């Protein structure tokens, strides 16, 4: 391929070999979403959302008002309606006669399994709701959840929702200090944790981080710590600590769900912190659940009576909230929940799970796809994977090579792939193909979903023409939009609504192609300016990964006396290429490779071969740290890295 630059006028946005993928006819025949969805939304957007909400959710008090935007940018959706979020995810499916349907096929990292039906999950959540109420948790109270990816995590989130309290899930990989800061910011009354979780054959303790966090400043609001026994590891015990199994056994089994206003806060979730200090993003109930259910159903083509869905995200991320907990359960779908990593105890575990549970729809991140590519296609090729019919991607732009590999090797050249763009702040998917409608282009998120209006604009806020790139903005409010930053309304306005008045600006750059499709290029902070040319890191990375010897690449712009900024590339070689590598020859070859693929202007000043890239615990590359290294600065804050030691290694290789 020859990834063109943003300014290349010949570029129509399609993958360079022209490959596009229309929906397979057999898929279209049975698809949930058709073209008329776009038409209905275009005809009357608000009426469309109201209709979706009534169709997808059970309202206790039906709403009469759809959107109140008078307090913009703080929206109210369906404000005079009332509902119970947990009842929508559980009880109503049981009442509809689907209590025996499996809600969760749980597989623990060590191989223990649990099969939980909707009736069982409903019963567990009812009891857990009573348990929380017995501990004094009331509607509006904040509960911090710091758990492994086990069924109790889902039960806890839904039990909190059921009583109208607010959860704030903190990813189990975060440190005691990150946890402390979030407990303090949220003013949590209760922390739910586990003794430990399983990871790569060993127990990784969680409770000690809670103990340490609670010795820190600003955590006096916490009255109890509820501890799930999972790892069996020895832990210290304090007066405030309670075992989950003791309290759960004591609790009453039946719980009547109260109806809460649509704008009742449902959760606070701190963004992953790729760009700076994490923000406590607030989401509410009716609008959030509407769009989570709507997108889950239409983007993933959900047929609840026959699909087995698997989203590999941890519940500590927004993807785990919307597409492990709320979307799938609101839709009454059967899903897989897996505690461990893709390759434990040996490579291929994920693909074994796909075969074991008959997974039909798989939703994961480009970083996982690239890791699988690096491990080699013979691993998935040794499995059947016949049940898969649709694949999804989220978290970063997916480079066309990874997209093609994902489709060919995992999808057997048959499955559509939906590349879904959205953020913690948007609450649910915003831009994505619809698998039964859209002609797919590898590497592009493509179309705003029906009901969403997105526009790419230039510095002055003027709309981009086809072929141009600029800033990705959303022009109309949407049901699952964030309602603010916890405790800091000014920061919400300042961060998202001030750059382009009247528009939500997401921080991402994108290009519009000749057919009106959107290509997300990543964060605008990551766009470089080399001798006056705007170059996107994503495009150069795509070119590098297109080389047979490169498994992964990250590109940054480093200050340069002559060109303003210069391209510096960090690459991980494939196992074969790394063997006995001649570093100088390889880096020279890769520089020329980019030069011929994109143009001399994009040729990296330096290519650094590294063993690993600095990634957050959600798998995203932290380019700001690589920029520090490339510019010879002291390396910035590495505390949210999956492997905090990697930057020292990389700095040594510069
Ligand atoms: P922080 O806001 O704290 O820096 P974060 O932006 O990484 O953290 P998330 O809300 O989890 O936290 O991620 C949203 C971002 O992920 C988007 O703004 C975008 O940059 C990227 N992203 C997500 N999905 C896609 C996609 N399909 N294509 C391109 N980029 C994507
Ligand atoms: Mg962000």
XYZ file of C-alpha atoms and ligand atoms in Angstrom:
686
model
C 0.000 0.000 0.000
C 1.059 3.605 -0.245
C -0.554 5.496 2.588
C -1.049 8.966 1.153
C -0.519 12.143 3.118
C -3.429 14.260 4.193
C -2.693 16.767 1.504
C -2.576 14.252 -1.320
C -5.358 15.381 -3.660
C -5.566 11.994 -5.353
C -6.554 10.361 -2.161
C -10.201 9.409 -2.064
C -9.905 7.803 1.322
C -10.366 4.227 0.235
C -7.759 1.654 1.051
C -5.004 2.026 -1.480
C -5.504 -1.235 -3.274
C -9.078 -0.013 -3.602
C -10.427 -2.873 -1.552
C -13.852 -2.217 -0.112
C -16.236 -4.772 1.312
C -19.968 -4.554 0.704
C -22.148 -6.350 3.250
C -22.512 -10.042 2.313
C -26.037 -10.725 0.986
C -26.679 -13.447 3.563
C -25.801 -10.957 6.276
C -28.104 -8.288 4.872
C -31.001 -10.738 4.676
C -31.042 -11.190 8.441
C -29.597 -7.821 9.539
C -31.096 -5.812 12.388
C -30.285 -2.382 10.918
C -31.170 -1.235 7.416
C -30.813 1.983 5.458
C -34.197 3.205 6.719
C -32.625 3.772 10.146
C -30.567 6.600 8.653
C -33.653 7.943 6.923
C -35.767 7.921 10.075
C -33.083 9.735 12.073
C -32.565 12.312 9.348
C -36.284 13.043 9.148
C -36.626 13.987 12.840
C -33.670 13.334 15.081
C -35.322 13.916 18.438
C -38.390 11.884 17.534
C -36.041 9.140 16.382
C -34.289 8.984 19.755
C -37.599 9.072 21.611
C -38.816 6.167 19.526
C -35.607 4.196 20.098
C -35.831 4.789 23.819
C -39.446 3.629 24.049
C -38.733 0.579 21.916
C -35.566 -0.516 23.705
C -36.312 0.301 27.353
C -39.111 -0.155 29.867
C -40.054 3.188 31.373
C -41.904 3.231 34.693
C -43.161 6.766 34.050
C -43.137 7.432 30.304
C -41.293 10.619 29.372
C -43.087 13.410 27.541
C -40.057 15.596 26.886
C -37.212 14.218 24.765
C -34.405 16.772 25.005
C -33.884 19.819 27.170
C -30.879 21.704 25.795
C -31.677 24.982 27.534
C -28.741 24.492 29.898
C -26.273 23.655 27.105
C -23.762 22.070 27.139
C -25.410 20.230 30.066
C -28.127 18.173 28.404
C -31.220 16.555 29.876
C -32.747 13.668 27.978
C -36.150 12.118 28.700
C -36.064 14.151 31.933
C -39.623 13.666 33.170
C -39.479 9.882 32.692
C -38.518 7.415 35.409
C -36.963 3.965 35.148
C -34.758 1.507 36.954
C -31.614 0.694 34.984
C -31.023 -2.705 36.627
C -34.609 -3.766 36.117
C -34.142 -2.973 32.418
C -31.045 -5.171 32.309
C -32.487 -8.062 34.323
C -36.003 -8.458 35.723
C -37.831 -7.582 32.542
C -36.036 -10.343 30.612
C -37.084 -12.841 33.257
C -40.665 -11.528 33.135
C -40.601 -11.919 29.355
C -39.860 -15.632 29.773
C -36.116 -15.503 29.101
C -34.951 -16.285 32.629
C -33.280 -19.497 31.468
C -31.191 -17.758 28.822
C -27.505 -17.586 29.740
C -26.500 -14.028 30.554
C -22.840 -14.744 31.276
C -20.519 -17.579 30.359
C -17.763 -16.807 32.829
C -14.297 -18.210 32.372
C -11.726 -17.455 35.043
C -8.061 -17.117 34.170
C -7.218 -20.437 35.900
C -9.966 -22.191 33.916
C -12.818 -22.211 36.445
C -16.178 -21.605 34.760
C -19.649 -20.400 35.741
C -22.772 -20.315 33.641
C -25.171 -17.638 34.885
C -28.699 -17.306 33.505
C -30.733 -14.111 33.488
C -32.855 -15.502 36.337
C -29.737 -16.236 38.397
C -28.121 -12.887 37.669
C -31.358 -11.128 38.627
C -31.488 -13.028 41.910
C -27.837 -12.199 42.676
C -28.322 -8.519 41.952
C -31.440 -8.369 44.114
C -29.588 -9.849 47.050
C -26.574 -7.614 46.461
C -28.849 -4.569 46.339
C -30.230 -5.510 49.745
C -26.677 -6.046 50.984
C -25.651 -2.536 49.895
C -28.734 -0.992 51.468
C -28.010 -2.832 54.699
C -24.563 -1.229 54.638
C -26.196 2.187 54.457
C -25.670 2.906 50.782
C -28.422 5.187 49.470
C -29.350 6.731 46.178
C -26.771 9.343 45.192
C -23.972 7.759 47.265
C -20.753 6.865 45.460
C -19.310 3.368 45.539
C -15.832 2.671 44.177
C -15.466 -0.729 42.528
C -11.949 -2.178 42.340
C -12.420 -5.760 41.232
C -11.049 -8.303 38.771
C -13.161 -9.163 35.734
C -15.410 -11.631 37.556
C -19.216 -11.948 37.752
C -19.292 -10.163 41.118
C -18.066 -7.041 39.328
C -21.113 -7.062 37.060
C -23.396 -7.901 39.994
C -21.938 -5.023 42.024
C -22.369 -2.456 39.258
C -25.977 -3.492 38.658
C -26.796 -3.613 42.383
C -25.473 -0.062 42.770
C -27.544 1.028 39.787
C -30.596 -0.742 41.179
C -30.632 1.342 44.364
C -29.932 4.590 42.523
C -26.387 4.952 43.835
C -23.411 5.882 41.638
C -20.551 3.540 40.778
C -17.048 4.524 39.943
C -15.127 1.545 38.633
C -11.358 1.768 38.923
C -9.384 -0.662 36.775
C -7.740 -3.350 38.928
C -4.343 -2.599 37.412
C -4.242 0.928 38.817
C -1.948 1.736 41.704
C -2.912 2.600 45.289
C -2.291 6.285 44.594
C -4.497 6.354 41.468
C -7.168 4.580 43.483
C -6.819 7.018 46.382
C -7.167 10.045 44.105
C -10.364 8.623 42.591
C -11.843 7.684 45.981
C -11.159 11.217 47.198
C -12.514 12.921 44.091
C -15.713 10.857 44.161
C -16.132 11.032 47.967
C -16.903 7.315 48.054
C -18.840 5.795 50.953
C -17.982 2.189 50.149
C -15.204 0.385 48.288
C -15.871 -3.048 46.811
C -12.747 -5.071 46.104
C -11.364 -8.626 46.136
C -8.501 -10.228 48.002
C -6.869 -10.706 44.606
C -7.471 -11.741 41.010
C -5.760 -14.219 38.707
C -3.227 -13.208 36.139
C -0.844 -15.425 34.187
C -1.074 -18.322 36.557
C -0.576 -16.371 39.754
C -2.712 -14.367 42.150
C -2.285 -10.660 41.820
C -3.387 -9.009 45.094
C -5.901 -6.146 45.073
C -6.869 -5.576 48.699
C -3.409 -4.263 49.763
C -3.794 -1.368 47.286
C -7.142 -0.477 48.899
C -5.578 -0.626 52.366
C -2.776 1.637 51.236
C -5.120 4.025 49.435
C -7.239 4.379 52.563
C -4.268 5.368 54.716
C -3.905 8.337 52.346
C -5.427 11.786 52.535
C -9.041 12.550 51.643
C -10.479 9.075 52.101
C -12.414 9.517 55.379
C -15.709 9.246 53.501
C -15.198 5.474 53.175
C -17.197 3.588 55.827
C -16.670 0.007 54.697
C -14.592 -2.137 52.389
C -16.467 -5.120 51.012
C -14.116 -7.921 49.978
C -14.882 -10.670 47.464
C -12.849 -13.820 48.012
C -11.289 -14.646 44.677
C -7.523 -15.099 44.906
C -7.440 -16.872 48.271
C -4.302 -14.855 49.066
C -3.580 -13.770 52.596
C -4.692 -10.211 53.339
C -4.606 -7.752 56.240
C -7.946 -7.138 57.931
C -9.256 -3.858 59.334
C -12.348 -2.932 61.364
C -14.080 -1.460 58.347
C -13.585 -4.619 56.239
C -16.405 -7.078 55.512
C -16.428 -10.285 53.475
C -18.781 -10.161 50.525
C -19.919 -13.764 51.091
C -20.867 -13.084 54.735
C -22.897 -9.965 53.987
C -24.420 -11.505 50.866
C -25.608 -14.551 52.823
C -27.218 -12.312 55.430
C -29.067 -10.164 52.907
C -32.729 -10.602 51.981
C -33.256 -12.336 48.632
C -35.996 -10.165 47.175
C -35.593 -6.543 46.219
C -38.223 -4.289 44.677
C -36.587 -1.868 42.250
C -37.501 1.754 42.794
C -37.992 3.997 39.766
C -35.517 6.892 39.449
C -35.577 9.974 37.237
C -33.898 9.565 33.846
C -31.239 12.099 34.795
C -30.244 10.255 37.989
C -26.439 9.825 37.798
C -25.512 6.230 36.995
C -21.735 6.351 37.157
C -18.559 8.372 37.261
C -15.706 7.037 35.172
C -12.260 8.547 35.062
C -10.783 8.781 31.537
C -7.732 6.706 30.886
C -5.386 9.663 31.291
C -3.576 9.324 27.983
C -3.384 13.097 27.685
C -3.285 14.396 31.241
C -4.974 14.365 34.661
C -7.941 11.972 34.567
C -11.369 13.559 34.452
C -14.357 12.117 36.353
C -16.843 11.811 33.530
C -20.467 11.691 34.719
C -23.140 9.661 32.949
C -26.831 9.484 33.819
C -29.475 6.812 33.371
C -32.178 7.048 30.687
C -30.230 8.606 27.836
C -27.118 6.581 28.508
C -28.980 3.276 28.594
C -30.941 4.192 25.466
C -27.835 4.790 23.383
C -25.871 1.887 24.905
C -28.708 -0.493 23.988
C -29.348 1.097 20.581
C -25.723 1.026 19.454
C -25.129 -2.443 20.819
C -28.123 -3.807 18.975
C -27.555 -2.091 15.645
C -23.765 -1.952 15.347
C -23.298 -5.544 16.532
C -26.403 -6.823 14.770
C -27.650 -8.491 17.916
C -30.083 -11.374 17.716
C -30.415 -12.092 21.447
C -32.053 -15.465 20.915
C -29.063 -16.906 19.071
C -25.951 -14.725 19.344
C -23.043 -15.334 21.686
C -21.310 -12.015 22.070
C -17.884 -11.284 23.509
C -16.375 -7.905 24.242
C -12.863 -8.376 25.601
C -12.700 -5.030 27.455
C -12.251 -4.785 31.199
C -15.122 -3.220 33.158
C -12.627 -0.561 34.279
C -12.985 1.140 30.876
C -15.986 2.775 29.270
C -16.085 -0.069 26.737
C -16.643 -2.484 29.606
C -19.437 -0.296 30.983
C -21.363 0.157 27.745
C -20.534 -3.088 25.920
C -19.998 -5.647 28.677
C -22.538 -4.490 31.244
C -25.262 -2.098 30.089
C -25.694 -2.598 26.327
C -25.645 -6.420 26.196
C -27.707 -6.888 29.346
C -30.311 -4.287 28.358
C -30.637 -6.249 25.115
C -30.897 -9.607 26.893
C -27.890 -11.064 25.100
C -25.700 -14.062 26.033
C -22.071 -13.096 26.489
C -18.644 -14.378 27.452
C -16.769 -12.821 30.378
C -13.120 -13.821 30.607
C -10.834 -12.823 33.465
C -7.428 -13.433 31.906
C -5.084 -12.353 29.132
C -5.228 -13.517 25.471
C -2.286 -15.879 25.749
C -2.387 -17.597 29.116
C -1.486 -20.297 29.909
C -0.402 -20.472 26.282
C -1.011 -18.574 23.029
C -4.433 -19.143 21.520
C -6.545 -19.023 24.677
C -8.877 -16.392 23.184
C -9.456 -18.475 20.063
C -10.125 -21.538 22.192
C -12.778 -19.537 24.049
C -14.375 -18.469 20.770
C -14.675 -22.130 19.806
C -15.700 -23.375 23.254
C -18.602 -20.941 23.621
C -19.474 -20.570 19.943
C -18.843 -16.825 19.940
C -20.601 -15.134 17.021
C -19.624 -11.493 17.544
C -16.221 -10.423 18.861
C -15.360 -6.850 19.902
C -11.754 -6.002 20.731
C -8.989 -3.410 20.292
C -6.401 -2.930 17.505
C -3.595 -3.507 19.994
C -4.927 -7.029 20.605
C -5.201 -7.660 16.873
C -1.614 -6.522 16.328
C -0.419 -8.692 19.208
C -2.147 -11.677 17.595
C -0.537 -10.814 14.248
C 2.830 -10.691 15.923
C 2.300 -14.086 17.562
C 1.610 -15.569 14.128
C -1.395 -16.664 12.102
C -0.740 -20.351 12.679
C -2.173 -19.941 16.199
C -5.712 -18.879 15.168
C -5.449 -21.058 12.056
C -5.207 -24.108 14.313
C -8.702 -23.289 15.627
C -12.071 -23.418 13.908
C -13.472 -19.890 14.536
C -16.365 -20.932 12.276
C -19.046 -19.425 14.512
C -17.776 -15.838 14.140
C -19.954 -13.682 11.891
C -19.051 -10.108 12.872
C -15.935 -8.436 14.309
C -15.518 -5.069 16.018
C -12.649 -2.722 16.824
C -12.322 0.145 19.310
C -9.793 2.285 21.129
C -7.471 3.549 18.423
C -7.465 3.897 14.669
C -7.016 0.378 13.250
C -4.361 0.367 10.561
C -5.483 -1.228 7.275
C -2.967 -4.105 7.595
C -4.351 -5.106 10.973
C -7.901 -4.712 9.632
C -7.129 -7.024 6.699
C -5.470 -9.578 8.921
C -8.353 -9.476 11.396
C -10.823 -10.127 8.590
C -8.785 -12.783 6.793
C -7.385 -14.783 9.662
C -10.026 -14.336 12.380
C -13.001 -13.646 10.131
C -12.123 -16.210 7.434
C -12.487 -13.530 4.733
C -16.169 -13.491 5.386
C -17.099 -11.362 8.384
C -17.791 -7.637 8.283
C -15.671 -5.523 10.642
C -17.105 -2.498 12.417
C -14.535 0.099 13.443
C -16.279 2.024 16.224
C -15.202 5.537 17.203
C -16.320 6.927 20.532
C -14.974 8.040 23.916
C -15.590 7.887 27.646
C -17.258 11.263 27.216
C -19.624 10.155 24.452
C -20.805 7.163 26.513
C -21.571 5.004 23.504
C -20.536 4.459 19.884
C -20.847 7.570 17.691
C -19.206 6.756 14.366
C -19.269 3.273 12.889
C -20.304 1.269 9.914
C -23.607 -0.584 10.155
C -22.688 -4.134 9.164
C -25.737 -4.793 7.008
C -25.686 -1.382 5.325
C -22.199 0.064 4.922
C -19.612 -0.762 2.267
C -16.572 -1.218 4.493
C -13.238 0.536 4.020
C -10.357 -0.923 6.025
C -9.075 1.663 8.474
C -12.031 4.063 8.448
C -14.707 4.522 11.114
C -16.824 5.850 8.238
C -20.316 7.100 9.170
C -21.934 8.869 12.097
C -24.620 6.491 13.366
C -28.239 7.369 12.681
C -29.101 10.058 15.249
C -25.540 11.430 15.455
C -24.286 14.476 13.579
C -20.513 14.814 13.241
C -18.545 17.349 11.248
C -14.891 17.828 10.453
C -13.856 21.472 10.658
C -10.745 23.590 10.159
C -9.058 25.905 12.711
C -11.813 28.492 12.269
C -14.633 25.997 12.559
C -15.447 25.920 8.838
C -16.662 22.625 7.493
C -14.035 20.526 5.703
C -14.556 19.649 2.062
C -14.173 16.082 0.815
C -10.485 15.208 0.759
C -9.650 17.564 3.631
C -8.745 16.836 7.192
C -9.273 18.728 10.410
C -10.942 18.521 13.803
C -13.663 15.995 14.537
C -16.655 17.705 16.151
C -20.208 16.729 17.105
C -22.803 19.350 16.338
C -25.979 18.042 17.975
C -26.557 16.669 21.492
C -26.920 12.888 21.828
C -28.576 10.812 24.571
C -25.467 9.215 26.114
C -23.351 12.371 26.169
C -21.482 13.109 29.388
C -23.421 15.334 31.734
C -20.256 16.894 33.092
C -17.043 16.348 35.010
C -17.677 15.345 38.596
C -17.361 18.394 40.830
C -15.950 20.586 38.054
C -18.557 21.944 35.622
C -16.207 24.667 34.383
C -13.612 22.143 33.299
C -16.288 20.342 31.273
C -17.199 23.489 29.369
C -13.576 24.512 28.978
C -12.282 21.095 27.863
C -14.944 20.113 25.350
C -17.068 23.092 24.354
C -14.836 26.146 24.150
C -12.550 25.469 21.198
C -15.413 25.604 18.685
C -18.444 27.424 20.132
C -21.618 25.374 19.933
C -19.731 22.205 19.051
C -18.422 19.326 21.087
C -14.764 18.894 20.223
C -13.400 15.510 21.059
C -9.643 16.119 20.726
C -9.349 13.894 17.660
C -8.380 14.747 14.118
C -10.082 13.172 11.118
C -10.250 13.283 7.350
C -13.275 13.280 5.116
C -12.889 11.268 1.939
C -14.491 11.825 -1.440
C -17.434 9.626 -0.527
C -18.135 11.407 2.743
C -16.560 8.735 4.932
C -14.684 9.707 8.098
C -11.134 8.506 8.756
C -10.187 9.144 12.368
C -6.512 10.018 12.574
C -6.032 10.025 16.331
C -5.496 12.827 18.774
C -4.735 16.221 17.293
C -1.859 16.517 19.774
C -0.314 13.675 17.798
C -0.417 15.446 14.457
C 3.025 16.666 13.343
C 4.109 19.624 11.341
C 7.164 18.843 9.233
C 8.454 21.735 7.109
C 4.942 23.121 6.997
C 3.288 19.821 6.083
C 0.728 18.302 8.431
C 1.445 14.613 8.860
C -0.555 12.239 10.980
C 1.196 9.736 13.191
C -1.431 7.125 12.301
C -0.576 7.213 8.591
C 3.154 6.809 9.081
C 2.542 4.055 11.604
C 0.290 2.340 9.093
C 3.045 2.464 6.493
C 5.578 1.020 8.923
C 3.290 -1.806 9.994
C 2.810 -2.517 6.281
C 6.430 -3.701 6.213
C 6.726 -7.456 6.747
C 9.316 -7.098 9.478
C 7.357 -4.649 11.652
C 4.887 -5.828 14.287
C 4.026 -2.486 15.846
C 5.027 1.124 15.407
C 4.596 4.434 17.176
C 5.538 7.742 15.604
C 6.040 11.145 17.219
C 7.107 14.580 16.099
C 10.259 15.820 17.814
C 11.417 19.431 17.759
C 13.901 19.925 14.938
C 15.982 23.008 14.167
C 15.594 22.809 10.424
C 12.166 21.299 9.828
C 10.231 22.527 12.884
C 9.332 18.983 13.758
C 10.932 15.775 12.617
C 9.458 12.304 12.471
C 10.848 9.821 14.998
C 9.592 6.250 14.756
C 9.688 3.506 17.368
C 9.176 0.001 16.015
C 8.786 -3.484 17.379
C 10.031 -6.092 14.919
C 8.280 -9.386 14.280
C 9.878 -12.441 15.844
C 11.429 -13.518 12.504
C 12.751 -10.073 11.659
C 14.219 -9.595 15.123
C 16.325 -12.723 14.918
C 19.931 -11.743 14.339
C 18.866 -8.314 13.152
C 21.343 -5.855 11.680
C 19.977 -2.733 13.360
C 21.606 -0.182 11.086
C 20.511 -1.926 7.901
C 16.980 -2.396 9.162
C 16.485 1.170 10.342
C 17.850 2.478 7.029
C 15.487 0.187 5.150
C 12.492 1.322 7.207
C 13.324 4.999 6.675
C 13.381 4.429 2.933
C 10.249 2.318 3.124
C 8.289 5.239 4.610
C 9.900 7.550 2.068
C 8.661 5.500 -0.857
C 5.303 4.723 0.685
C 4.287 8.213 1.730
C 6.862 10.623 0.413
C 10.259 12.000 1.316
C 8.686 14.497 3.691
C 7.457 11.692 5.950
C 10.800 9.880 6.106
C 11.681 9.436 9.781
C 14.761 11.295 11.011
C 15.318 8.343 13.277
C 13.946 4.819 13.592
C 14.433 3.166 16.976
C 13.982 -0.593 17.332
C 12.419 -1.261 20.746
C 11.276 -4.408 22.589
C 7.930 -2.880 23.651
C 6.048 0.429 23.455
C 4.815 2.479 26.414
C 1.146 1.601 26.695
C -1.565 2.474 29.175
C -3.279 -0.377 30.875
C -6.025 -0.153 28.268
C -3.414 -0.818 25.591
C -3.027 2.685 24.153
C 0.337 4.058 23.169
C 1.430 7.062 25.243
C 3.093 9.161 22.590
C 3.810 12.053 24.941
C 6.406 9.884 26.715
C 7.993 8.920 23.411
C 8.125 12.625 22.548
C 10.000 13.216 25.800
C 12.497 10.521 24.825
C 12.823 11.781 21.241
C 13.509 15.314 22.435
C 15.959 14.130 25.085
C 13.838 15.466 27.948
C 13.279 13.915 31.325
C 10.544 11.304 30.856
C 7.156 12.490 32.202
C 4.685 10.740 34.486
C 4.753 6.991 33.814
C 2.448 5.847 36.629
C -0.452 4.826 34.401
C 1.754 2.688 32.145
C 1.191 -1.056 32.032
C 4.977 -1.444 32.368
C 6.506 1.648 34.011
C 10.060 0.392 33.381
C 9.801 0.380 29.589
C 10.661 4.068 29.189
C 14.058 3.619 30.806
C 14.823 0.849 28.302
C 13.686 2.998 25.390
C 15.640 6.045 26.562
C 18.784 3.874 26.611
C 18.206 2.867 22.974
C 17.971 6.454 21.697
P -7.798 10.713 28.124
O -9.024 11.403 27.576
O -7.726 10.725 29.600
O -6.557 11.176 27.461
P -8.474 8.445 26.419
O -8.924 9.488 25.437
O -7.480 7.435 25.966
O -7.926 9.167 27.751
P -10.947 6.975 26.140
O -12.166 7.783 26.330
O -10.982 5.571 26.630
O -9.759 7.663 26.922
O -10.571 6.882 24.612
C -11.179 7.667 23.606
C -10.187 7.961 22.513
O -9.724 6.735 21.909
C -10.730 8.756 21.361
O -10.736 10.141 21.624
C -9.785 8.369 20.219
O -8.589 9.114 20.284
C -9.488 6.921 20.506
N -10.384 6.015 19.753
C -11.350 5.219 20.246
N -11.918 4.472 19.286
C -11.324 4.806 18.133
C -11.481 4.377 16.750
N -12.349 3.433 16.390
N -10.689 4.964 15.825
C -9.793 5.914 16.172
N -9.592 6.338 17.438
C -10.347 5.799 18.420
Mg -9.878 11.280 25.713
